[in-house]
Coordinates of C-alpha atoms in Angstrom, one line a residue:
Chain A
M1 CA -25.9 0.5 -14.1
A2 CA -24.1 2.9 -11.8
A3 CA -25.3 6.2 -11.8
A4 CA -23.2 8.4 -14.2
R5 CA -22.3 12.0 -13.5
A6 CA -21.9 14.1 -16.5
L7 CA -20.3 17.4 -16.4
I8 CA -20.8 20.0 -19.2
N9 CA -19.6 23.4 -20.2
V10 CA -21.1 25.5 -22.6
P11 CA -21.0 29.3 -22.5
P12 CA -24.7 30.6 -21.6
K13 CA -24.4 33.6 -24.0
A14 CA -22.9 33.9 -27.5
R15 CA -23.0 36.3 -30.3
R16 CA -24.6 35.2 -33.5
G17 CA -21.8 33.3 -35.5
E18 CA -19.3 33.1 -32.7
V19 CA -17.3 29.8 -32.5
I20 CA -17.9 28.6 -28.9
G21 CA -16.1 26.0 -27.1
I22 CA -17.9 23.1 -25.5
K23 CA -16.4 20.6 -22.9
S24 CA -17.9 17.5 -21.4
L25 CA -16.7 14.7 -19.0
I26 CA -18.8 11.8 -17.8
S27 CA -17.7 9.3 -14.9
H28 CA -17.4 5.9 -16.5
E29 CA -15.1 3.0 -15.4
M30 CA -14.5 1.9 -19.1
E31 CA -13.3 -2.0 -19.1
T32 CA -11.8 -2.9 -22.2
G33 CA -13.1 -6.7 -22.6
F34 CA -9.6 -7.8 -22.8
R35 CA -8.6 -7.9 -19.2
P36 CA -9.0 -11.7 -17.4
N37 CA -10.1 -11.6 -13.7
A38 CA -8.8 -13.3 -10.8
T39 CA -9.7 -16.6 -12.1
G40 CA -8.8 -16.2 -15.7
Q41 CA -12.0 -15.3 -17.2
L42 CA -12.5 -12.2 -19.6
I43 CA -13.9 -9.2 -17.6
P44 CA -16.8 -8.3 -20.0
R45 CA -16.4 -5.3 -22.2
N46 CA -18.0 -2.0 -20.5
I47 CA -17.3 1.2 -22.4
I48 CA -19.2 4.0 -23.7
K49 CA -19.6 3.5 -27.5
E50 CA -20.8 6.8 -28.7
F51 CA -21.2 10.5 -27.7
V52 CA -23.5 12.7 -29.7
C53 CA -24.2 16.4 -29.3
T54 CA -27.3 18.1 -30.8
Y55 CA -27.9 21.7 -31.1
N56 CA -31.8 22.3 -31.3
G57 CA -32.2 18.8 -32.4
V58 CA -29.6 19.1 -35.1
E59 CA -26.6 16.8 -34.8
V60 CA -23.1 19.0 -34.6
F61 CA -20.6 16.7 -33.2
R62 CA -20.3 12.9 -32.9
A63 CA -17.6 10.7 -31.5
E64 CA -17.3 6.6 -31.6
F65 CA -15.3 5.2 -28.8
F66 CA -13.2 2.1 -28.7
P67 CA -11.6 0.0 -26.0
A68 CA -8.7 2.2 -25.7
V69 CA -10.6 5.1 -24.5
S70 CA -9.7 6.4 -20.9
A71 CA -12.0 5.9 -18.2
N72 CA -14.1 9.2 -17.4
P73 CA -13.8 10.5 -21.1
F74 CA -13.4 14.0 -21.4
V75 CA -14.5 15.7 -24.9
S76 CA -13.8 19.2 -26.0
F77 CA -14.9 20.6 -29.6
T78 CA -16.3 23.7 -30.9
T79 CA -19.2 24.5 -32.8
R80 CA -20.9 27.6 -34.3
A81 CA -23.7 29.7 -32.3
T82 CA -26.7 30.1 -34.9
E83 CA -29.6 30.7 -32.8
S84 CA -31.0 30.5 -28.9
G85 CA -32.0 27.1 -27.8
T86 CA -30.9 23.8 -26.4
I87 CA -27.5 21.8 -26.5
T88 CA -28.0 18.3 -25.5
M89 CA -25.4 15.7 -25.2
T90 CA -26.0 12.2 -25.0
W91 CA -23.8 9.2 -24.2
T92 CA -24.5 5.5 -24.9
G93 CA -22.6 2.3 -24.2
D94 CA -22.4 -1.3 -23.1
N95 CA -24.8 -2.7 -20.7
G96 CA -27.7 -0.6 -21.9
F97 CA -25.7 2.5 -20.5
H98 CA -27.4 5.7 -21.6
A99 CA -26.8 9.3 -20.3
S100 CA -28.1 12.7 -21.3
E101 CA -27.4 16.2 -20.3
S102 CA -29.0 19.5 -22.0
V103 CA -28.2 23.2 -21.4
A104 CA -29.8 26.3 -22.8
I105 CA -27.7 29.0 -24.8
T106 CA -28.9 32.7 -25.6
V107 CA -27.5 33.7 -29.0
E108 CA -27.7 37.5 -29.5
Chain B
M1 CA 24.2 -10.5 -20.5
T2 CA 22.9 -7.2 -20.0
Q3 CA 24.5 -7.0 -16.5
Q4 CA 27.7 -8.1 -17.9
H5 CA 27.5 -5.4 -20.7
V6 CA 26.6 -2.8 -18.0
N7 CA 29.6 -3.8 -15.9
R8 CA 31.9 -3.6 -18.8
R9 CA 30.8 0.0 -19.7
D10 CA 30.8 1.1 -16.2
F11 CA 34.5 -0.3 -16.1
L12 CA 35.8 1.5 -19.2
K13 CA 34.0 4.7 -18.0
R14 CA 35.7 4.4 -14.7
T15 CA 39.0 3.6 -16.2
A16 CA 38.6 6.9 -18.6
A17 CA 37.3 8.8 -15.5
S18 CA 40.4 7.9 -13.5
A19 CA 42.7 8.7 -16.7
A20 CA 41.2 12.2 -16.7
A21 CA 41.5 12.6 -12.8
V22 CA 45.1 12.1 -13.0
T23 CA 45.6 14.7 -15.3
L24 CA 42.9 17.4 -14.4
A25 CA 42.9 16.7 -10.6
A26 CA 46.7 17.0 -10.1
P27 CA 46.3 19.7 -7.5
A28 CA 43.9 17.7 -5.8
I29 CA 46.2 14.8 -5.5
A30 CA 49.0 17.1 -4.6
Q31 CA 46.9 18.1 -1.6
N32 CA 46.4 14.3 -0.6
T33 CA 42.9 14.0 -1.3
D34 CA 40.6 11.5 -2.7
G35 CA 38.9 13.9 -5.2
R36 CA 37.1 17.1 -5.2
V37 CA 33.3 16.8 -4.9
V38 CA 31.0 20.1 -5.3
V39 CA 27.4 19.9 -3.8
V40 CA 25.0 22.4 -5.3
G41 CA 22.0 23.2 -3.1
G42 CA 22.0 22.6 0.8
G43 CA 18.7 21.1 1.4
F44 CA 17.7 17.7 2.9
A45 CA 19.6 16.0 -0.1
G46 CA 22.5 18.3 -0.5
A47 CA 23.3 18.8 3.2
S48 CA 22.9 15.1 4.0
C49 CA 25.2 14.1 0.9
A50 CA 27.9 16.5 1.7
R51 CA 28.1 15.4 5.5
A52 CA 27.7 11.7 4.1
L53 CA 30.7 12.1 1.8
K54 CA 32.9 13.3 4.7
R55 CA 32.0 10.5 7.2
I56 CA 32.7 7.9 4.4
D57 CA 35.9 9.3 3.2
P58 CA 37.3 12.3 5.1
K59 CA 39.8 12.5 2.4
I60 CA 37.5 13.7 -0.3
S61 CA 37.3 17.5 -0.5
V62 CA 33.8 18.8 -0.1
T63 CA 32.2 22.0 -1.1
L64 CA 28.7 22.9 -0.8
V65 CA 27.4 25.6 -3.0
E66 CA 24.1 27.2 -1.4
A67 CA 22.6 30.6 -1.9
S68 CA 20.8 31.4 1.3
H69 CA 22.3 31.2 5.0
T70 CA 19.3 29.8 6.3
F71 CA 17.5 26.8 5.0
T72 CA 13.6 26.6 5.7
A73 CA 12.1 23.1 5.8
C74 CA 9.1 21.9 3.9
P75 CA 8.3 19.1 6.2
F76 CA 6.1 20.2 8.9
S77 CA 5.5 23.7 7.5
N78 CA 2.0 22.7 6.9
A79 CA 1.8 23.0 10.6
V80 CA 3.1 26.5 10.6
I81 CA 0.5 27.4 8.3
A82 CA -2.2 25.9 10.8
G83 CA -0.6 28.0 13.4
L84 CA 0.7 24.9 15.3
R85 CA 4.4 25.8 15.0
D86 CA 6.7 28.8 14.5
L87 CA 8.4 29.1 11.1
K88 CA 11.8 29.3 13.4
Q89 CA 11.2 25.8 14.2
Q90 CA 11.5 24.9 10.3
Q91 CA 14.8 26.9 10.1
F92 CA 18.3 25.5 10.3
D93 CA 21.8 27.2 9.3
Y94 CA 25.1 25.5 8.0
K95 CA 27.5 26.4 11.0
K96 CA 27.8 22.8 11.9
L97 CA 28.9 21.9 8.3
E98 CA 31.5 24.5 7.9
G99 CA 35.0 23.3 8.8
P100 CA 35.2 20.0 7.3
I101 CA 32.9 21.1 4.4
N102 CA 33.5 24.2 2.7
V103 CA 30.3 26.0 2.4
T104 CA 29.8 28.9 0.0
F105 CA 26.9 31.0 0.1
E106 CA 26.6 31.9 -3.4
P107 CA 23.8 30.9 -6.2
A108 CA 25.4 28.4 -8.7
T109 CA 24.6 30.0 -11.9
R110 CA 26.3 27.6 -14.5
V111 CA 28.0 24.4 -15.2
D112 CA 31.1 23.8 -17.6
T113 CA 30.6 20.2 -18.1
D114 CA 33.7 20.3 -20.3
A115 CA 36.0 21.8 -17.8
R116 CA 34.5 20.3 -15.1
T117 CA 33.8 23.5 -13.4
V118 CA 30.9 25.2 -11.6
I119 CA 30.4 28.9 -11.9
I120 CA 29.1 30.3 -8.8
G121 CA 27.7 34.1 -8.4
D122 CA 29.1 36.5 -11.4
A123 CA 32.3 34.6 -12.1
A124 CA 33.8 32.4 -9.6
R125 CA 34.7 29.0 -10.8
L126 CA 34.8 25.8 -8.7
P127 CA 36.6 22.7 -10.0
Y128 CA 34.9 19.4 -9.4
D129 CA 35.8 15.7 -10.1
R130 CA 32.1 14.7 -9.3
L131 CA 29.4 17.2 -9.1
V132 CA 26.1 16.5 -7.1
L133 CA 23.2 18.5 -8.0
A134 CA 20.6 18.5 -5.2
P135 CA 18.8 21.9 -6.3
G136 CA 15.1 20.9 -5.3
I137 CA 12.3 22.4 -7.3
D138 CA 11.2 25.5 -9.2
I139 CA 7.8 26.4 -9.7
R140 CA 6.7 26.3 -13.5
W141 CA 5.5 29.8 -14.1
D142 CA 4.3 28.8 -17.3
G143 CA 2.5 26.0 -16.2
L144 CA -1.0 27.4 -15.3
P145 CA -2.5 30.3 -17.1
G146 CA -2.8 33.5 -14.7
Y147 CA -0.3 32.1 -12.2
D148 CA 3.0 33.9 -12.1
E149 CA 5.2 35.3 -9.5
A150 CA 2.9 38.4 -8.8
A151 CA 0.1 36.0 -8.5
A152 CA 1.7 34.1 -6.0
A153 CA 1.8 37.2 -3.7
R154 CA -2.1 37.2 -3.9
M155 CA -2.5 33.2 -3.9
P156 CA 0.4 31.7 -2.3
H157 CA 1.7 28.2 -3.3
A158 CA 3.6 27.9 -0.1
W159 CA 5.5 25.1 -1.8
R160 CA 8.7 26.2 -1.0
A161 CA 8.8 27.0 2.8
G162 CA 9.4 30.6 4.0
E163 CA 7.7 33.8 3.2
Q164 CA 4.9 31.9 1.3
T165 CA 4.3 29.8 4.3
L166 CA 3.6 32.8 6.5
L167 CA 1.6 34.6 4.0
L168 CA -0.8 31.4 3.8
R169 CA -1.0 31.4 7.4
K170 CA -1.8 35.3 7.5
Q171 CA -4.4 35.0 4.8
L172 CA -6.2 32.3 6.8
E173 CA -5.8 34.1 10.1
A174 CA -7.3 37.3 8.5
M175 CA -10.2 35.4 6.8
D176 CA -14.0 35.6 8.4
D177 CA -15.5 32.7 9.7
G178 CA -17.5 31.0 7.2
G179 CA -14.9 31.8 4.3
L180 CA -13.9 29.5 1.6
V181 CA -10.5 28.2 1.4
V182 CA -9.6 26.6 -2.1
I183 CA -6.5 24.2 -2.6
S184 CA -5.5 23.4 -6.1
A185 CA -3.4 20.4 -6.4
P186 CA -1.1 19.4 -9.3
A187 CA -0.8 16.5 -11.3
N188 CA 1.9 14.1 -10.8
P189 CA 5.1 14.3 -10.4
F190 CA 5.5 17.0 -7.8
R191 CA 7.3 17.4 -4.6
C192 CA 5.7 15.7 -1.5
P193 CA 3.0 13.7 -2.8
P194 CA 0.8 13.7 0.3
G195 CA 1.6 17.2 1.0
P196 CA -1.6 18.9 -0.2
Y197 CA -3.8 16.6 1.6
E198 CA -2.0 16.9 5.0
R199 CA -2.1 20.7 4.2
A200 CA -5.9 20.5 3.8
S201 CA -6.1 18.6 7.1
L202 CA -4.2 21.0 9.1
I203 CA -6.1 23.6 7.9
A204 CA -9.2 22.2 8.6
H205 CA -8.2 21.3 11.7
Y206 CA -7.5 25.2 12.2
L207 CA -11.1 26.0 10.7
K208 CA -12.7 23.7 13.0
T209 CA -11.1 25.0 16.1
R210 CA -11.1 28.7 15.0
K211 CA -13.6 29.3 12.2
P212 CA -16.2 26.5 12.3
K213 CA -18.6 27.9 9.7
S214 CA -15.7 27.9 7.0
K215 CA -15.3 25.3 4.4
L216 CA -12.3 23.7 2.3
I217 CA -12.4 22.7 -1.3
I218 CA -9.4 20.7 -2.7
L219 CA -9.4 20.9 -6.6
D220 CA -7.3 18.3 -8.0
A221 CA -5.8 17.5 -11.4
K222 CA -5.6 13.7 -10.3
D223 CA -8.1 10.9 -9.5
A224 CA -5.9 9.2 -6.9
F225 CA -3.4 10.4 -4.2
S226 CA -1.0 9.2 -1.6
K227 CA -2.6 7.7 1.2
Q228 CA -6.0 8.5 -0.2
G229 CA -8.0 6.0 1.7
L230 CA -6.5 7.0 5.1
F231 CA -7.0 10.7 4.5
L232 CA -10.7 10.2 3.1
A233 CA -11.6 8.4 6.3
A234 CA -9.6 10.5 8.7
W235 CA -11.5 13.7 7.1
K236 CA -15.0 11.9 7.4
E237 CA -14.2 11.1 11.1
L238 CA -12.5 14.5 12.1
Y239 CA -13.7 17.0 9.6
P240 CA -17.2 15.9 8.4
E241 CA -18.8 18.3 5.8
L242 CA -15.5 20.6 6.1
I243 CA -13.2 19.3 3.2
E244 CA -14.8 18.5 -0.2
W245 CA -12.3 16.9 -2.6
V246 CA -13.0 17.3 -6.3
P247 CA -11.0 15.1 -8.3
L248 CA -9.8 15.1 -11.9
S249 CA -13.1 13.1 -13.1
K250 CA -15.4 15.4 -11.3
G251 CA -13.8 18.5 -12.8
G252 CA -11.6 19.2 -10.2
R253 CA -8.4 20.2 -12.7
V254 CA -7.5 23.9 -12.3
T255 CA -7.1 25.4 -15.9
A256 CA -6.7 29.0 -15.0
V257 CA -6.6 31.5 -11.8
D258 CA -7.2 35.1 -11.6
P259 CA -5.2 36.6 -8.7
K260 CA -7.6 39.6 -9.0
S261 CA -10.9 38.4 -7.9
N262 CA -9.0 35.1 -6.2
T263 CA -10.9 32.8 -8.5
L264 CA -9.8 29.5 -9.6
T265 CA -11.3 28.0 -12.9
T266 CA -11.8 24.4 -13.9
E267 CA -12.9 22.8 -17.0
F268 CA -16.6 23.1 -15.7
G269 CA -16.8 26.0 -13.3
S270 CA -15.1 28.6 -11.2
H271 CA -14.3 29.0 -7.5
K272 CA -14.1 32.4 -5.9
A273 CA -12.0 31.7 -2.7
A274 CA -11.8 33.8 0.3
V275 CA -8.1 32.1 0.6
A276 CA -6.9 30.4 -2.2
N277 CA -3.7 28.2 -2.0
V278 CA -2.4 27.2 -5.7
I279 CA 0.1 24.4 -5.6
P280 CA 1.2 25.1 -9.2
P281 CA 3.2 22.4 -11.7
Q282 CA 7.0 22.1 -11.0
K283 CA 10.3 21.0 -12.3
A284 CA 13.8 20.7 -11.4
A285 CA 15.3 23.8 -10.3
R286 CA 17.1 25.9 -12.8
I287 CA 20.6 25.0 -12.3
A288 CA 19.4 21.6 -13.5
E289 CA 18.5 22.9 -16.8
A290 CA 21.6 25.0 -16.8
A291 CA 23.8 22.2 -16.6
G292 CA 21.8 20.0 -19.2
V293 CA 20.7 17.3 -16.7
A294 CA 17.0 18.0 -17.1
D295 CA 15.1 16.2 -19.8
K296 CA 12.0 17.5 -21.6
T297 CA 9.8 16.5 -18.7
G298 CA 11.7 19.1 -16.4
W299 CA 13.3 16.5 -14.4
C300 CA 16.5 14.7 -14.4
P301 CA 16.8 11.2 -15.4
I302 CA 19.9 9.2 -13.5
D303 CA 21.4 5.8 -13.1
P304 CA 19.7 4.4 -9.9
V305 CA 23.2 3.1 -8.6
T306 CA 25.3 6.1 -8.6
F307 CA 22.7 8.8 -9.4
E308 CA 24.9 9.7 -12.3
S309 CA 23.1 11.9 -14.8
K310 CA 22.1 10.0 -18.1
L311 CA 22.5 13.2 -19.9
A312 CA 25.8 14.5 -18.7
P313 CA 28.8 12.6 -17.1
N314 CA 30.3 13.3 -13.9
I315 CA 27.2 15.0 -12.4
H316 CA 25.1 13.3 -10.1
V317 CA 21.2 14.6 -9.4
I318 CA 19.6 13.6 -5.9
G319 CA 16.5 14.8 -4.3
D320 CA 13.2 16.0 -5.6
A321 CA 15.0 17.2 -9.0
C322 CA 15.8 13.7 -9.9
I323 CA 13.7 10.9 -11.7
A324 CA 13.7 8.2 -9.0
G325 CA 11.1 5.9 -10.5
G326 CA 9.1 4.6 -7.6
M327 CA 10.6 6.8 -5.0
P328 CA 8.6 10.0 -4.0
K329 CA 9.8 13.4 -4.0
S330 CA 10.3 13.5 -0.3
A331 CA 12.9 14.9 2.3
F332 CA 13.4 11.4 3.7
A333 CA 14.0 9.9 0.1
G334 CA 16.3 12.9 -0.7
N335 CA 18.1 12.0 2.6
S336 CA 18.3 8.3 1.6
Q337 CA 19.3 9.0 -2.0
A338 CA 22.1 11.5 -0.6
K339 CA 23.7 8.7 1.5
G340 CA 23.5 6.3 -1.4
C341 CA 25.0 8.9 -3.7
A342 CA 27.7 9.7 -1.0
A343 CA 28.6 5.9 -0.8
A344 CA 28.7 5.4 -4.6
L345 CA 31.0 8.3 -4.9
A346 CA 33.2 7.6 -2.4
K347 CA 33.6 4.0 -4.2
L348 CA 34.0 5.8 -7.6
L349 CA 36.5 8.3 -6.2
N350 CA 38.7 5.5 -4.7
G351 CA 38.6 3.5 -8.0
E352 CA 36.2 0.8 -6.9
K353 CA 32.9 -0.4 -7.9
P354 CA 29.6 0.9 -6.3
D355 CA 27.8 -1.5 -4.4
E356 CA 24.1 -2.5 -5.5
P357 CA 22.3 -0.1 -3.2
K358 CA 18.9 -0.6 -1.5
L359 CA 17.1 2.5 -0.1
I360 CA 14.2 3.3 2.0
N361 CA 11.5 6.0 2.3
T362 CA 8.9 6.7 4.9
C363 CA 6.6 9.9 4.8
Y364 CA 4.6 10.8 7.8
S365 CA 1.5 12.9 7.5
L366 CA -0.5 14.6 10.2
V367 CA -4.2 14.7 9.7
S368 CA -4.4 16.6 13.2
P369 CA -1.8 17.3 15.7
D370 CA -2.3 13.8 17.3
Y371 CA -3.5 11.9 14.3
G372 CA -0.4 10.5 12.1
I373 CA -0.5 8.2 9.3
S374 CA 2.5 7.0 7.2
V375 CA 3.6 5.4 4.0
A376 CA 6.7 3.7 3.7
G377 CA 8.8 1.7 0.8
V378 CA 11.9 -0.2 0.2
Y379 CA 13.5 0.3 -3.3
T380 CA 16.0 -1.4 -5.4
P381 CA 17.3 -0.5 -9.0
V382 CA 15.4 -3.0 -11.4
N383 CA 15.9 -2.3 -15.2
G384 CA 17.7 1.0 -14.5
Q385 CA 14.8 2.3 -12.3
W386 CA 14.3 2.7 -8.8
T387 CA 11.6 0.1 -8.2
D388 CA 9.4 -1.1 -5.1
V389 CA 10.5 -4.3 -3.3
K390 CA 7.6 -6.3 -3.8
G391 CA 5.7 -7.4 -0.5
A392 CA 7.4 -4.5 1.5
G393 CA 6.1 -0.9 2.1
G394 CA 2.6 0.3 1.9
V395 CA 0.6 2.7 4.2
S396 CA -0.8 2.6 7.8
P397 CA -3.5 0.1 8.3
A398 CA -6.9 1.4 7.5
K399 CA -8.4 0.2 10.9
A400 CA -6.2 1.0 13.8
P401 CA -6.8 2.5 16.9
R402 CA -6.4 6.1 17.7
S403 CA -3.4 5.2 20.1
D404 CA -1.6 4.0 16.8
R405 CA -2.4 7.3 15.1
A406 CA -1.2 9.3 17.9
L407 CA 2.1 6.9 17.9
E408 CA 2.7 7.7 14.6
A409 CA 2.1 11.6 15.2
N410 CA 4.9 11.2 17.9
F411 CA 7.2 9.2 15.7
A412 CA 6.8 12.0 12.8
N413 CA 7.8 14.5 15.1
G414 CA 10.8 12.3 16.3
W415 CA 11.4 11.7 12.6
F416 CA 12.0 15.6 12.0
K417 CA 14.4 15.8 14.9
T418 CA 16.4 13.0 13.6
I419 CA 16.6 13.9 10.0
T420 CA 17.5 17.5 10.4
E421 CA 20.1 16.6 12.9
E422 CA 21.5 14.5 10.1
A423 CA 21.4 16.9 7.6
F424 CA 22.3 20.1 9.6
G425 CA 23.7 19.2 12.8
Chain C
M1 CA 50.2 9.2 -17.6
R2 CA 53.2 7.6 -15.9
P3 CA 53.6 3.6 -15.8
N4 CA 53.3 3.6 -12.1
H5 CA 50.2 5.4 -12.2
C6 CA 48.7 2.5 -14.2
L7 CA 50.2 -0.1 -11.7
A8 CA 48.6 1.8 -8.7
A9 CA 45.1 1.6 -10.6
L10 CA 45.6 -2.0 -11.1
V11 CA 46.4 -2.7 -7.5
I12 CA 43.1 -0.8 -6.4
L13 CA 41.1 -2.7 -8.9
C14 CA 42.6 -6.0 -7.8
A15 CA 41.7 -4.9 -4.2
S16 CA 38.2 -3.9 -4.9
A17 CA 37.6 -7.6 -6.7
T18 CA 38.7 -9.1 -3.3
S19 CA 36.4 -6.8 -1.4
A20 CA 39.0 -5.3 0.7
S21 CA 38.0 -1.6 0.4
A22 CA 39.8 1.5 1.7
I23 CA 36.6 2.8 2.8
D24 CA 33.9 1.7 5.0
V25 CA 30.5 2.0 3.2
A26 CA 27.5 0.8 4.9
P27 CA 25.9 -2.3 3.3
A28 CA 22.8 -1.9 1.5
G29 CA 19.9 -0.5 3.1
A30 CA 21.9 0.6 6.3
A31 CA 22.3 4.2 5.4
A32 CA 18.8 4.8 5.0
C33 CA 18.0 3.7 8.7
S34 CA 19.6 6.9 10.0
G35 CA 16.9 8.9 8.6
C36 CA 14.7 8.1 11.7
H37 CA 17.2 6.2 13.9
P38 CA 19.4 8.9 15.2
A39 CA 23.2 8.4 15.0
S40 CA 23.6 11.5 17.4
R41 CA 23.0 10.8 21.1
A42 CA 21.9 14.7 21.3
V43 CA 18.6 14.0 19.5
E44 CA 15.5 13.4 21.6
T45 CA 13.4 11.1 19.7
P46 CA 11.4 7.9 20.4
F47 CA 13.5 5.8 18.1
T48 CA 15.9 3.3 19.1
R49 CA 19.5 4.0 18.3
L50 CA 21.3 1.3 16.3
T51 CA 24.8 2.6 16.5
G52 CA 26.9 0.3 18.8
R53 CA 23.7 -1.7 19.5
P54 CA 24.5 -5.6 19.4
A55 CA 24.1 -7.2 16.3
A56 CA 22.0 -10.2 17.6
E57 CA 19.5 -7.6 19.0
I58 CA 19.1 -5.8 15.5
V59 CA 18.5 -9.2 13.7
T60 CA 16.2 -10.4 16.1
A61 CA 14.1 -7.2 15.9
M62 CA 14.2 -7.0 12.3
Q63 CA 12.9 -10.9 11.9
E64 CA 10.2 -10.3 14.5
F65 CA 9.1 -7.0 12.7
R66 CA 9.0 -9.1 9.1
G67 CA 7.1 -11.7 10.9
G68 CA 4.7 -9.7 12.5
Q69 CA 5.6 -11.2 15.8
R70 CA 6.4 -7.6 17.1
P71 CA 4.2 -4.7 17.5
A72 CA 4.9 -2.0 14.9
T73 CA 3.6 0.9 13.0
V74 CA 5.9 1.2 10.3
M75 CA 8.8 -1.3 10.8
D76 CA 6.8 -4.4 9.8
R77 CA 6.3 -2.7 6.3
I78 CA 10.0 -1.8 5.9
A79 CA 11.6 -5.2 7.6
K80 CA 9.6 -7.0 4.8
G81 CA 11.8 -5.7 2.3
F82 CA 15.0 -7.2 3.7
S83 CA 16.4 -10.5 3.3
D84 CA 18.2 -12.6 6.3
D85 CA 21.4 -11.9 4.6
E86 CA 20.9 -8.3 4.3
I87 CA 19.5 -7.8 8.0
K88 CA 22.6 -9.7 9.0
A89 CA 24.9 -7.4 7.2
I90 CA 22.9 -4.3 8.3
A91 CA 23.3 -5.3 12.1
T92 CA 26.8 -6.3 12.0
W93 CA 27.9 -2.8 10.5
Y94 CA 25.7 -0.9 13.0
A95 CA 27.1 -2.9 15.9
R96 CA 30.6 -2.0 14.6
Q97 CA 30.0 1.6 14.5
K98 CA 31.2 3.8 17.5
D99 CA 29.7 7.0 19.1

């Protein structure tokens, strides 16, 4: 499994109740599983299947991916800042792919 | 089947056009000309087209409409930025064109497609049988939050050569050793695909020689670029640790700029630059939109054989403004298209069928003053689009002796002399 | 439109069908060469001038570039885009051009 590089963007500080924007991007090749190689055999599928974001352990966003997803998928969504703590994003996929990034947020 | 259909349609169109020409172009016939062509835009494409028309058929009356008395060439302007060349070496006038070609130094403001008239300046009207638009590009001032004309005075784009070129050069000269230079490169399509990377190379050359503690970051809205392998290898060899390229998939896309703090913001961070060169998104220049030949992409769809607009009859679009399929937006391509378009126009105005064309593009880039690389392509129309001829073209070999790179740098200089002579005399 | 105009138009169309053209348009690909190979003698460049050069010389050069027998930086890549017939037409046209 190639080393994945994930980028995440979460505001470090927010007011309680504020709607905050969260952005993520992970480097991943994304092979559909439908493409033949030079000898005519199908190249095995290699995609990220699931992306989950938790806020202090509580799931706030989930996305399922399918073979039409682009390489290096970029996900942007919003959530409500409720309390200080940790926001964690996890990507799982074919071939046992697993990557996770966490970032702290201070809510005042 | 399809081919026959196109031929028949072309035939009908031509028959209709020549019938119209007889009624509308009566004065032209009286003056014993083969028709009137107005060319708007005196860059590589426009000037080359005007001259090619006169060369092919001296009986065509040709008028060139250009707002400026001086043309400042973009190719090699990166060398001006890097202090290797004078802006004067980039500048050309139209004296050699005047005489056989009527040159009008006014901006073209509108096109009346029904009356086949170009409106220049405030109200003057220029009638045409065929109009060639070679207007080049405009910056999309609404394309990047924070980047407007005032911002360009602080964070130059230098993507239309002239004052902007000198501004970027002055900023680099004024920068302290150890400063951070940031180049923002746009998504495709844009003028001169290898341009941002040649610029990064030549600025790196300047920094290495004059300000070696400095660093250069390219924030890119793409994951791949022209001559990428050659540039990356050359940077490793010539400018190790100096240039960092941040592609789209590593968060390189610039989403906003702030000229007050000279900061560029990406999806995942921000970079405060000592010198910021923002190459913003672009579109076909304004007159294309005014003439109704630009589509929602901002560029102009054309028929590849004649370069006639797919949106308005009797208007032909060449150079950076047109959608030329596999052909890049380059000076060489513009010049090549200009001559192809001139040949097609000469045929059309003489009541003949234009030949199936074939065009070439060659783009040289300098990684350092004596290190040149190139990309070439041969193109032919396939399914209504300019398409690469398979098996031809491509980039300089990855493994080549430095003597070959020096030879290509020398050829790049030779090319500039030839093409500017052909366009401007 | 007067009848004699129609007749004139027909004559021109027939003429073009038999490829006798009123104007000398360069064959496919030829016009693009002068982006590097100068038509004017006044230009100082390292590129070979094609204007007035014997056709056989141009044909041989192009075929050798295409086949990889002649050292090249960019002409090998360009020559691969042209057939024998196209090369011949380009060479003949340039040979015919005068200074």
